[in-house]
PDB file of C-alpha atoms in Angstrom:
ATOM      1  CA  MET X 159       0.000   0.000   0.000  1.00  0.00           C
ATOM      2  CA  LYS X 160       1.277   3.445  -0.899  1.00  0.00           C
ATOM      3  CA  PRO X 161       2.429   5.452   2.147  1.00  0.00           C
ATOM      4  CA  ALA X 162       0.145   8.346   3.131  1.00  0.00           C
ATOM      5  CA  ARG X 163       1.001  11.384   5.201  1.00  0.00           C
ATOM      6  CA  TYR X 164      -1.283  12.960   7.816  1.00  0.00           C
ATOM      7  CA  LEU X 165      -0.916  16.426   9.308  1.00  0.00           C
ATOM      8  CA  GLY X 166      -2.072  16.850  12.914  1.00  0.00           C
ATOM      9  CA  ILE X 167      -2.828  20.327  14.277  1.00  0.00           C
ATOM     10  CA  SER X 168      -3.455  21.429  17.872  1.00  0.00           C
ATOM     11  CA  PHE X 169      -4.168  24.897  19.246  1.00  0.00           C
ATOM     12  CA  LEU X 170      -2.405  25.607  22.554  1.00  0.00           C
ATOM     13  CA  ASP X 171      -2.110  29.048  24.149  1.00  0.00           C
ATOM     14  CA  GLY X 172      -1.952  31.169  21.014  1.00  0.00           C
ATOM     15  CA  LYS X 173       0.231  28.760  19.048  1.00  0.00           C
ATOM     16  CA  LEU X 174      -0.248  26.075  16.422  1.00  0.00           C
ATOM     17  CA  GLN X 175       1.447  22.726  16.967  1.00  0.00           C
ATOM     18  CA  CYS X 176       1.944  20.889  13.666  1.00  0.00           C
ATOM     19  CA  VAL X 177       2.991  17.239  13.274  1.00  0.00           C
ATOM     20  CA  GLU X 178       3.288  15.349   9.995  1.00  0.00           C
ATOM     21  CA  ILE X 179       3.303  11.541  10.191  1.00  0.00           C
ATOM     22  CA  GLU X 180       3.822   9.105   7.335  1.00  0.00           C
ATOM     23  CA  HIS X 181       1.835   5.882   7.542  1.00  0.00           C
ATOM     24  CA  GLY X 182       3.552   3.181   5.499  1.00  0.00           C
ATOM     25  CA  LYS X 183       5.409  -0.003   6.362  1.00  0.00           C
ATOM     26  CA  LYS X 184       6.593   1.979   9.363  1.00  0.00           C
ATOM     27  CA  VAL X 185       5.003   4.965  11.078  1.00  0.00           C
ATOM     28  CA  THR X 186       7.413   7.892  10.841  1.00  0.00           C
ATOM     29  CA  VAL X 187       7.232  11.434  12.215  1.00  0.00           C
ATOM     30  CA  THR X 188       8.423  13.488   9.265  1.00  0.00           C
ATOM     31  CA  ALA X 189       7.907  17.038  10.585  1.00  0.00           C
ATOM     32  CA  LEU X 190       7.423  19.009  13.811  1.00  0.00           C
ATOM     33  CA  ALA X 191       6.674  22.719  13.991  1.00  0.00           C
ATOM     34  CA  GLU X 192       5.230  25.235  16.403  1.00  0.00           C
ATOM     35  CA  THR X 193       4.301  28.738  15.350  1.00  0.00           C
ATOM     36  CA  HIS X 194       2.648  31.750  16.921  1.00  0.00           C
ATOM     37  CA  SER X 195      -0.893  32.308  15.740  1.00  0.00           C
ATOM     38  CA  GLU X 196      -2.840  35.543  15.469  1.00  0.00           C
ATOM     39  CA  PHE X 197      -5.960  33.519  16.155  1.00  0.00           C
ATOM     40  CA  SER X 198      -6.431  31.406  19.279  1.00  0.00           C
ATOM     41  CA  LEU X 199      -9.141  28.781  18.980  1.00  0.00           C
ATOM     42  CA  SER X 200      -9.133  28.309  22.757  1.00  0.00           C
ATOM     43  CA  THR X 201     -10.513  31.841  23.244  1.00  0.00           C
ATOM     44  CA  PHE X 202     -13.700  30.927  21.442  1.00  0.00           C
ATOM     45  CA  GLY X 203     -16.558  29.520  23.500  1.00  0.00           C
ATOM     46  CA  LYS X 204     -19.258  27.068  22.542  1.00  0.00           C
ATOM     47  CA  ASP X 205     -21.534  29.724  21.025  1.00  0.00           C
ATOM     48  CA  ASN X 206     -18.925  31.502  18.916  1.00  0.00           C
ATOM     49  CA  GLN X 207     -18.292  31.117  15.224  1.00  0.00           C
ATOM     50  CA  ILE X 208     -15.158  31.597  13.174  1.00  0.00           C
ATOM     51  CA  ASP X 209     -15.827  34.268  10.584  1.00  0.00           C
ATOM     52  CA  GLU X 210     -14.413  34.381   7.065  1.00  0.00           C
ATOM     53  CA  GLN X 211     -11.649  36.845   7.958  1.00  0.00           C
ATOM     54  CA  GLN X 212     -10.447  34.630  10.798  1.00  0.00           C
ATOM     55  CA  LEU X 213     -10.568  31.584   8.514  1.00  0.00           C
ATOM     56  CA  LYS X 214      -8.385  33.374   5.973  1.00  0.00           C
ATOM     57  CA  MET X 215      -5.935  34.269   8.746  1.00  0.00           C
ATOM     58  CA  MET X 216      -5.714  30.643   9.915  1.00  0.00           C
ATOM     59  CA  SER X 217      -5.388  29.453   6.337  1.00  0.00           C
ATOM     60  CA  ARG X 218      -2.455  31.807   5.680  1.00  0.00           C
ATOM     61  CA  GLU X 219      -0.706  30.596   8.832  1.00  0.00           C
ATOM     62  CA  LEU X 220      -1.098  26.944   7.858  1.00  0.00           C
ATOM     63  CA  ILE X 221      -0.002  27.544   4.266  1.00  0.00           C
ATOM     64  CA  THR X 222       3.114  29.309   5.584  1.00  0.00           C
ATOM     65  CA  VAL X 223       4.007  26.274   7.727  1.00  0.00           C
ATOM     66  CA  ILE X 224       3.272  23.817   4.906  1.00  0.00           C
ATOM     67  CA  ARG X 225       5.456  25.722   2.435  1.00  0.00           C
ATOM     68  CA  LYS X 226       8.276  26.417   4.887  1.00  0.00           C
ATOM     69  CA  LEU X 227       8.585  22.746   5.875  1.00  0.00           C
ATOM     70  CA  LYS X 228       7.731  21.473   2.384  1.00  0.00           C
ATOM     71  CA  LEU X 229       5.056  19.199   3.804  1.00  0.00           C
ATOM     72  CA  THR X 230       3.417  16.686   1.471  1.00  0.00           C
ATOM     73  CA  ALA X 231       0.534  15.489   3.678  1.00  0.00           C
ATOM     74  CA  GLU X 232      -2.688  14.471   1.941  1.00  0.00           C
ATOM     75  CA  TYR X 233      -4.873  14.580   5.051  1.00  0.00           C
ATOM     76  CA  ILE X 234      -5.295  16.961   7.978  1.00  0.00           C
ATOM     77  CA  SER X 235      -6.780  16.436  11.444  1.00  0.00           C
ATOM     78  CA  PHE X 236      -7.482  18.911  14.237  1.00  0.00           C
ATOM     79  CA  ALA X 237      -7.316  18.520  18.020  1.00  0.00           C
ATOM     80  CA  VAL X 238      -9.551  21.255  19.438  1.00  0.00           C
ATOM     81  CA  PRO X 239      -9.226  22.628  22.986  1.00  0.00           C
ATOM     82  CA  THR X 240     -11.623  21.318  25.621  1.00  0.00           C
ATOM     83  CA  SER X 241     -12.734  24.928  26.192  1.00  0.00           C
ATOM     84  CA  THR X 242     -14.539  24.851  22.813  1.00  0.00           C
ATOM     85  CA  VAL X 243     -16.623  21.739  23.544  1.00  0.00           C
ATOM     86  CA  PHE X 244     -19.192  20.392  25.998  1.00  0.00           C
ATOM     87  CA  ILE X 245     -18.011  17.322  27.939  1.00  0.00           C
ATOM     88  CA  ASN X 246     -19.838  15.346  30.600  1.00  0.00           C
ATOM     89  CA  LEU X 247     -20.006  11.923  32.211  1.00  0.00           C
ATOM     90  CA  ILE X 248     -23.495  10.522  32.737  1.00  0.00           C
ATOM     91  CA  PRO X 249     -25.134   7.183  33.589  1.00  0.00           C
ATOM     92  CA  LEU X 250     -26.854   5.900  30.452  1.00  0.00           C
ATOM     93  CA  ASP X 251     -29.049   2.856  29.919  1.00  0.00           C
ATOM     94  CA  MET X 252     -27.379   1.241  26.903  1.00  0.00           C
ATOM     95  CA  SER X 253     -30.445  -0.929  26.287  1.00  0.00           C
ATOM     96  CA  LEU X 254     -32.057   2.179  24.808  1.00  0.00           C
ATOM     97  CA  GLY X 255     -32.324   2.421  21.048  1.00  0.00           C
ATOM     98  CA  THR X 256     -30.166   4.832  19.059  1.00  0.00           C
ATOM     99  CA  ALA X 257     -32.949   7.405  18.699  1.00  0.00           C
ATOM    100  CA  GLU X 258     -33.706   7.297  22.438  1.00  0.00           C
ATOM    101  CA  VAL X 259     -30.021   7.653  23.351  1.00  0.00           C
ATOM    102  CA  THR X 260     -29.671  10.656  21.029  1.00  0.00           C
ATOM    103  CA  LYS X 261     -32.777  12.274  22.498  1.00  0.00           C
ATOM    104  CA  TYR X 262     -31.535  11.735  26.072  1.00  0.00           C
ATOM    105  CA  ILE X 263     -28.064  13.123  25.334  1.00  0.00           C
ATOM    106  CA  GLN X 264     -29.583  16.213  23.717  1.00  0.00           C
ATOM    107  CA  TRP X 265     -31.812  16.653  26.776  1.00  0.00           C
ATOM    108  CA  GLU X 266     -28.773  16.357  29.073  1.00  0.00           C
ATOM    109  CA  PHE X 267     -26.938  19.003  27.040  1.00  0.00           C
ATOM    110  CA  SER X 268     -29.953  21.335  27.246  1.00  0.00           C
ATOM    111  CA  GLN X 269     -29.850  21.245  31.044  1.00  0.00           C
ATOM    112  CA  TYR X 270     -26.465  22.973  30.902  1.00  0.00           C
ATOM    113  CA  HIS X 271     -27.043  25.143  27.817  1.00  0.00           C
ATOM    114  CA  PRO X 272     -30.779  25.907  27.562  1.00  0.00           C
ATOM    115  CA  ASP X 273     -30.148  28.741  25.090  1.00  0.00           C
ATOM    116  CA  VAL X 274     -28.310  26.533  22.572  1.00  0.00           C
ATOM    117  CA  ASP X 275     -30.256  24.418  20.100  1.00  0.00           C
ATOM    118  CA  PRO X 276     -28.916  20.818  20.346  1.00  0.00           C
ATOM    119  CA  LYS X 277     -29.260  20.604  16.558  1.00  0.00           C
ATOM    120  CA  ASP X 278     -26.413  23.132  16.358  1.00  0.00           C
ATOM    121  CA  MET X 279     -24.063  20.634  18.038  1.00  0.00           C
ATOM    122  CA  VAL X 280     -22.364  17.448  16.824  1.00  0.00           C
ATOM    123  CA  PHE X 281     -22.635  14.778  19.546  1.00  0.00           C
ATOM    124  CA  ASP X 282     -20.599  11.673  20.248  1.00  0.00           C
ATOM    125  CA  TYR X 283     -20.693   9.249  23.159  1.00  0.00           C
ATOM    126  CA  HIS X 284     -18.676   6.334  24.464  1.00  0.00           C
ATOM    127  CA  THR X 285     -19.459   3.926  27.315  1.00  0.00           C
ATOM    128  CA  LEU X 286     -16.550   3.779  29.740  1.00  0.00           C
ATOM    129  CA  PRO X 287     -15.249   0.575  31.327  1.00  0.00           C
ATOM    130  CA  ALA X 288     -16.532  -0.009  34.866  1.00  0.00           C
ATOM    131  CA  MET X 289     -13.991  -0.020  37.683  1.00  0.00           C
ATOM    132  CA  ASN X 290     -14.637  -2.176  40.736  1.00  0.00           C
ATOM    133  CA  ASP X 291     -18.372  -2.115  41.467  1.00  0.00           C
ATOM    134  CA  GLU X 292     -18.998   1.242  39.828  1.00  0.00           C
ATOM    135  CA  ALA X 293     -21.878   1.481  37.386  1.00  0.00           C
ATOM    136  CA  HIS X 294     -20.956   2.085  33.762  1.00  0.00           C
ATOM    137  CA  GLN X 295     -20.647   5.758  32.904  1.00  0.00           C
ATOM    138  CA  THR X 296     -21.019   7.241  29.444  1.00  0.00           C
ATOM    139  CA  PHE X 297     -18.725   9.967  28.199  1.00  0.00           C
ATOM    140  CA  ILE X 298     -20.536  12.482  26.019  1.00  0.00           C
ATOM    141  CA  ALA X 299     -18.991  15.253  23.953  1.00  0.00           C
ATOM    142  CA  ALA X 300     -20.582  17.957  21.834  1.00  0.00           C
ATOM    143  CA  ILE X 301     -18.714  20.162  19.358  1.00  0.00           C
ATOM    144  CA  PRO X 302     -20.429  23.188  17.781  1.00  0.00           C
ATOM    145  CA  ARG X 303     -21.510  22.271  14.249  1.00  0.00           C
ATOM    146  CA  SER X 304     -20.300  25.700  13.086  1.00  0.00           C
ATOM    147  CA  LEU X 305     -16.788  24.880  14.346  1.00  0.00           C
ATOM    148  CA  VAL X 306     -16.723  21.572  12.467  1.00  0.00           C
ATOM    149  CA  LYS X 307     -17.860  23.322   9.288  1.00  0.00           C
ATOM    150  CA  SER X 308     -15.197  25.995   9.755  1.00  0.00           C
ATOM    151  CA  LEU X 309     -12.474  23.367  10.106  1.00  0.00           C
ATOM    152  CA  GLN X 310     -13.795  21.646   6.984  1.00  0.00           C
ATOM    153  CA  LYS X 311     -13.428  24.960   5.130  1.00  0.00           C
ATOM    154  CA  LEU X 312      -9.952  25.432   6.593  1.00  0.00           C
ATOM    155  CA  ALA X 313      -8.863  21.988   5.363  1.00  0.00           C
ATOM    156  CA  ALA X 314     -10.224  22.744   1.895  1.00  0.00           C
ATOM    157  CA  SER X 315      -8.461  26.124   1.821  1.00  0.00           C
ATOM    158  CA  VAL X 316      -5.061  24.443   2.250  1.00  0.00           C
ATOM    159  CA  LYS X 317      -6.025  21.728  -0.256  1.00  0.00           C
ATOM    160  CA  LEU X 318      -5.992  18.854   2.238  1.00  0.00           C
ATOM    161  CA  LYS X 319      -8.624  16.224   2.995  1.00  0.00           C
ATOM    162  CA  LEU X 320     -10.151  16.471   6.474  1.00  0.00           C
ATOM    163  CA  CYS X 321      -9.654  13.237   8.401  1.00  0.00           C
ATOM    164  CA  ILE X 322     -10.621  13.807  12.066  1.00  0.00           C
ATOM    165  CA  VAL X 323     -11.761  16.538  14.452  1.00  0.00           C
ATOM    166  CA  ASP X 324     -10.996  15.392  18.000  1.00  0.00           C
ATOM    167  CA  ILE X 325     -10.605  16.864  21.496  1.00  0.00           C
ATOM    168  CA  ASP X 326      -7.011  17.576  22.499  1.00  0.00           C
ATOM    169  CA  GLN X 327      -6.923  15.659  25.800  1.00  0.00           C
ATOM    170  CA  PHE X 328      -8.323  12.535  24.140  1.00  0.00           C
ATOM    171  CA  SER X 329      -5.919  12.831  21.221  1.00  0.00           C
ATOM    172  CA  ALA X 330      -3.137  12.763  23.811  1.00  0.00           C
ATOM    173  CA  GLU X 331      -4.562   9.465  25.078  1.00  0.00           C
ATOM    174  CA  LYS X 332      -3.793   7.904  21.666  1.00  0.00           C
ATOM    175  CA  THR X 333      -0.229   9.220  21.925  1.00  0.00           C
ATOM    176  CA  LEU X 334       0.170   7.691  25.375  1.00  0.00           C
ATOM    177  CA  LEU X 335      -1.079   4.229  24.369  1.00  0.00           C
ATOM    178  CA  ILE X 336       1.157   4.076  21.280  1.00  0.00           C
ATOM    179  CA  ASN X 337       4.272   5.175  23.130  1.00  0.00           C
ATOM    180  CA  TYR X 338       3.809   3.316  26.418  1.00  0.00           C
ATOM    181  CA  PRO X 339       2.347  -0.099  25.509  1.00  0.00           C
ATOM    182  CA  GLU X 340       4.072  -1.750  28.457  1.00  0.00           C
ATOM    183  CA  ILE X 341       1.949   0.156  30.999  1.00  0.00           C
ATOM    184  CA  ALA X 342      -1.350   0.135  29.103  1.00  0.00           C
ATOM    185  CA  SER X 343      -2.729  -2.640  31.321  1.00  0.00           C
ATOM    186  CA  HIS X 344      -2.178  -0.548  34.464  1.00  0.00           C
ATOM    187  CA  ASP X 345      -4.060   2.460  35.828  1.00  0.00           C
ATOM    188  CA  ILE X 346      -2.473   5.624  34.433  1.00  0.00           C
ATOM    189  CA  ALA X 347      -3.269   9.269  35.152  1.00  0.00           C
ATOM    190  CA  LEU X 348      -2.854  11.440  32.045  1.00  0.00           C
ATOM    191  CA  VAL X 349      -2.726  15.161  32.808  1.00  0.00           C
ATOM    192  CA  GLY X 350      -2.648  18.103  30.400  1.00  0.00           C
ATOM    193  CA  ILE X 351      -1.369  21.355  31.910  1.00  0.00           C
ATOM    194  CA  HIS X 352      -2.492  24.391  29.948  1.00  0.00           C
ATOM    195  CA  LYS X 353      -2.949  28.095  30.480  1.00  0.00           C
ATOM    196  CA  GLY X 354      -5.708  28.508  33.081  1.00  0.00           C
ATOM    197  CA  GLN X 355      -6.749  24.860  33.222  1.00  0.00           C
ATOM    198  CA  VAL X 356      -5.779  21.260  33.858  1.00  0.00           C
ATOM    199  CA  ASP X 357      -7.299  18.294  31.987  1.00  0.00           C
ATOM    200  CA  ALA X 358      -7.063  15.012  33.896  1.00  0.00           C
ATOM    201  CA  SER X 359      -7.973  11.504  32.720  1.00  0.00           C
ATOM    202  CA  LEU X 360      -7.712   8.047  34.223  1.00  0.00           C
ATOM    203  CA  ILE X 361      -6.710   5.321  31.772  1.00  0.00           C
ATOM    204  CA  HIS X 362      -7.833   1.858  32.939  1.00  0.00           C
ATOM    205  CA  ASN X 363      -6.867  -1.238  30.939  1.00  0.00           C
ATOM    206  CA  GLY X 364      -5.994   0.918  27.962  1.00  0.00           C
ATOM    207  CA  GLU X 365      -9.259   2.889  27.968  1.00  0.00           C
ATOM    208  CA  MET X 366     -10.317   6.199  29.447  1.00  0.00           C
ATOM    209  CA  SER X 367     -12.487   5.525  32.491  1.00  0.00           C
ATOM    210  CA  ASP X 368     -12.698   9.041  33.937  1.00  0.00           C
ATOM    211  CA  TYR X 369     -12.152  12.658  32.926  1.00  0.00           C
ATOM    212  CA  ARG X 370     -12.187  15.953  34.825  1.00  0.00           C
ATOM    213  CA  LEU X 371     -11.408  19.539  33.849  1.00  0.00           C
ATOM    214  CA  PHE X 372     -10.082  21.930  36.500  1.00  0.00           C
ATOM    215  CA  ALA X 373     -10.093  25.702  36.044  1.00  0.00           C
ATOM    216  CA  LEU X 374      -7.030  27.253  37.679  1.00  0.00           C
ATOM    217  CA  GLN X 375      -7.225  30.403  39.744  1.00  0.00           C
ATOM    218  CA  PRO X 376      -4.612  33.050  38.825  1.00  0.00           C
ATOM    219  CA  ASP X 377      -2.327  32.110  41.744  1.00  0.00           C
ATOM    220  CA  GLU X 378      -3.133  28.382  41.814  1.00  0.00           C
ATOM    221  CA  LEU X 379      -0.461  25.831  40.946  1.00  0.00           C
ATOM    222  CA  PRO X 380      -1.351  22.878  38.704  1.00  0.00           C
ATOM    223  CA  THR X 381       0.233  20.509  41.218  1.00  0.00           C
ATOM    224  CA  LYS X 382      -2.519  21.336  43.718  1.00  0.00           C
ATOM    225  CA  VAL X 383      -5.400  20.280  41.469  1.00  0.00           C
ATOM    226  CA  ILE X 384      -3.454  17.247  40.238  1.00  0.00           C
ATOM    227  CA  ARG X 385      -3.163  16.077  43.849  1.00  0.00           C
ATOM    228  CA  GLU X 386      -6.906  16.709  44.250  1.00  0.00           C
ATOM    229  CA  TYR X 387      -7.624  14.571  41.205  1.00  0.00           C
ATOM    230  CA  LEU X 388      -5.505  11.714  42.535  1.00  0.00           C
ATOM    231  CA  GLN X 389      -7.347  11.925  45.854  1.00  0.00           C
ATOM    232  CA  TYR X 390     -10.662  11.829  43.973  1.00  0.00           C
ATOM    233  CA  ILE X 391      -9.525   8.703  42.076  1.00  0.00           C
ATOM    234  CA  LYS X 392      -8.559   7.079  45.374  1.00  0.00           C
ATOM    235  CA  SER X 393     -11.935   7.819  46.994  1.00  0.00           C
ATOM    236  CA  LYS X 394     -14.063   6.956  43.937  1.00  0.00           C
ATOM    237  CA  PHE X 395     -12.236   3.942  42.502  1.00  0.00           C
ATOM    238  CA  ASN X 396      -9.959   2.909  45.377  1.00  0.00           C
ATOM    239  CA  SER X 397      -7.121   3.187  42.886  1.00  0.00           C
ATOM    240  CA  LYS X 398      -3.669   4.733  42.924  1.00  0.00           C
ATOM    241  CA  PRO X 399      -2.292   5.130  39.398  1.00  0.00           C
ATOM    242  CA  GLU X 400       0.993   3.364  38.776  1.00  0.00           C
ATOM    243  CA  ALA X 401       2.091   6.156  36.448  1.00  0.00           C
ATOM    244  CA  LEU X 402       1.411   9.876  36.131  1.00  0.00           C
ATOM    245  CA  LEU X 403       2.165  11.297  32.685  1.00  0.00           C
ATOM    246  CA  LEU X 404       2.170  15.054  32.124  1.00  0.00           C
ATOM    247  CA  HIS X 405       1.880  17.029  28.898  1.00  0.00           C
ATOM    248  CA  GLY X 406       0.796  20.441  27.690  1.00  0.00           C
ATOM    249  CA  SER X 407       2.035  23.925  26.949  1.00  0.00           C
ATOM    250  CA  GLN X 408       2.416  24.930  30.611  1.00  0.00           C
ATOM    251  CA  PHE X 409       4.311  21.831  31.737  1.00  0.00           C
ATOM    252  CA  SER X 410       7.411  22.431  33.850  1.00  0.00           C
ATOM    253  CA  PRO X 411      10.036  19.837  34.838  1.00  0.00           C
ATOM    254  CA  ASN X 412       9.656  21.145  38.393  1.00  0.00           C
ATOM    255  CA  TYR X 413       6.162  19.635  38.484  1.00  0.00           C
ATOM    256  CA  VAL X 414       7.658  16.166  37.990  1.00  0.00           C
ATOM    257  CA  VAL X 415       9.901  16.532  41.042  1.00  0.00           C
ATOM    258  CA  VAL X 416       7.155  18.014  43.226  1.00  0.00           C
ATOM    259  CA  LEU X 417       4.492  15.473  42.279  1.00  0.00           C
ATOM    260  CA  ARG X 418       6.835  12.505  42.542  1.00  0.00           C
ATOM    261  CA  ASN X 419       7.726  13.565  46.086  1.00  0.00           C
ATOM    262  CA  GLU X 420       4.186  14.442  47.157  1.00  0.00           C
ATOM    263  CA  THR X 421       2.312  11.513  45.618  1.00  0.00           C
ATOM    264  CA  GLY X 422       4.836   8.713  45.879  1.00  0.00           C
ATOM    265  CA  ILE X 423       4.204   7.807  42.215  1.00  0.00           C
ATOM    266  CA  GLU X 424       7.712   7.073  41.001  1.00  0.00           C
ATOM    267  CA  GLN X 425       6.626   6.899  37.357  1.00  0.00           C
ATOM    268  CA  THR X 426       5.775  10.604  37.252  1.00  0.00           C
ATOM    269  CA  VAL X 427       7.220  11.805  33.957  1.00  0.00           C
ATOM    270  CA  ALA X 428       6.688  14.143  31.038  1.00  0.00           C
ATOM    271  CA  LEU X 429       4.783  12.330  28.293  1.00  0.00           C
ATOM    272  CA  ASN X 430       7.306  11.450  25.583  1.00  0.00           C
ATOM    273  CA  SER X 431       5.151  11.828  22.473  1.00  0.00           C
ATOM    274  CA  LEU X 432       7.854  10.336  20.222  1.00  0.00           C
ATOM    275  CA  ARG X 433       9.110   7.533  22.470  1.00  0.00           C
ATOM    276  CA  LYS X 434       8.144   4.587  20.240  1.00  0.00           C
ATOM    277  CA  LEU X 435       7.882   6.422  16.944  1.00  0.00           C
ATOM    278  CA  ARG X 436      10.410   6.469  14.143  1.00  0.00           C
ATOM    279  CA  ARG X 437      11.672  10.009  13.514  1.00  0.00           C
ATOM    280  CA  ALA X 438      13.127  11.810  10.529  1.00  0.00           C
ATOM    281  CA  ASP X 439      16.625  13.164  11.147  1.00  0.00           C
ATOM    282  CA  SER X 440      15.476  16.642  10.127  1.00  0.00           C
ATOM    283  CA  LEU X 441      13.237  17.209  13.184  1.00  0.00           C
ATOM    284  CA  PRO X 442      14.331  20.292  15.174  1.00  0.00           C
ATOM    285  CA  PRO X 443      16.195  19.090  18.314  1.00  0.00           C
ATOM    286  CA  GLU X 444      14.614  21.758  20.534  1.00  0.00           C
ATOM    287  CA  LEU X 445      11.103  20.588  19.577  1.00  0.00           C
ATOM    288  CA  VAL X 446      12.021  16.920  19.978  1.00  0.00           C
ATOM    289  CA  LYS X 447      13.244  17.766  23.482  1.00  0.00           C
ATOM    290  CA  ASP X 448       9.945  19.473  24.398  1.00  0.00           C
ATOM    291  CA  ASN X 449       7.727  17.016  22.528  1.00  0.00           C
ATOM    292  CA  HIS X 450       5.237  16.862  25.416  1.00  0.00           C
ATOM    293  CA  ARG X 451       3.785  20.024  23.832  1.00  0.00           C
ATOM    294  CA  PHE X 452       2.881  17.978  20.753  1.00  0.00           C
ATOM    295  CA  ALA X 453       0.974  15.156  22.467  1.00  0.00           C
ATOM    296  CA  SER X 454      -2.409  16.171  21.013  1.00  0.00           C
ATOM    297  CA  ALA X 455      -1.128  16.929  17.514  1.00  0.00           C
ATOM    298  CA  VAL X 456       0.754  13.611  17.431  1.00  0.00           C
ATOM    299  CA  GLY X 457      -2.394  11.812  18.580  1.00  0.00           C
ATOM    300  CA  VAL X 458      -4.595  13.040  15.722  1.00  0.00           C
ATOM    301  CA  ALA X 459      -1.817  12.538  13.156  1.00  0.00           C
ATOM    302  CA  LEU X 460      -1.535   8.910  14.306  1.00  0.00           C
ATOM    303  CA  ARG X 461      -5.165   8.258  13.447  1.00  0.00           C
ATOM    304  CA  THR X 462      -6.109   7.427   9.887  1.00  0.00           C
ATOM    305  CA  ARG X 463      -9.863   7.192  10.426  1.00  0.00           C
TER     306      ARG X 463
END
């Protein structure tokens, strides 16, 4: 089969993270880039739309990266910030038919956003694995339909085929599982540290079994809410993760030292997004070193459907 290249894009703190991956006999990271952006997707809420002028701005920025790095990707995928989507965990009777499930999820969304028509959102849901005697929970996500359409237009403007629109924290989950197969059968806490927020997930037997978003106060350290999340996991699931992997634009090596000492989790490390992936020699060393910033972009570029 002819190799195909996929471009993964994430939007962190006013920057674009770009990763090109070739899928052939071997999976190879062929390009890494990070560039300042005049447009920050994370500043847009669930009710906002991207206008034509902003689309042109984003298109110019992407074209500049593509030309500068001489990228040859055929497909493009986007990892959007959690601030642009609606996420919740709910109990859901999976014996319900598809139409009934859709109706219930739309009703659940309306309880939080009564002024938004559910028809203006694109919904997805996934039943999470039960831990201990806990009832099954269902993860639901809703992305504004206008945002999906805008990203479709953006892909077309740079002459690439749109593959996937995903949520950045869950794209990072794909990166973790590919790069750390030896710990996939254990409980792992995956934490994204970003400007003003922390995304925290529990990976159980290779699947997400819990997710929480924490808004940070101006003087609040991420380590505080990470400890709170670990305490929550202990009380809810009677589980202590065997590994704590950190990623994101606001990650600091100091957090590794602090959390390792305070939690007793020896496997507290920065997520190495390239650990098990073949890499082109041309990748910038400074970006390879800080590849935890690219966890979400790598995750969507690894997916081909």
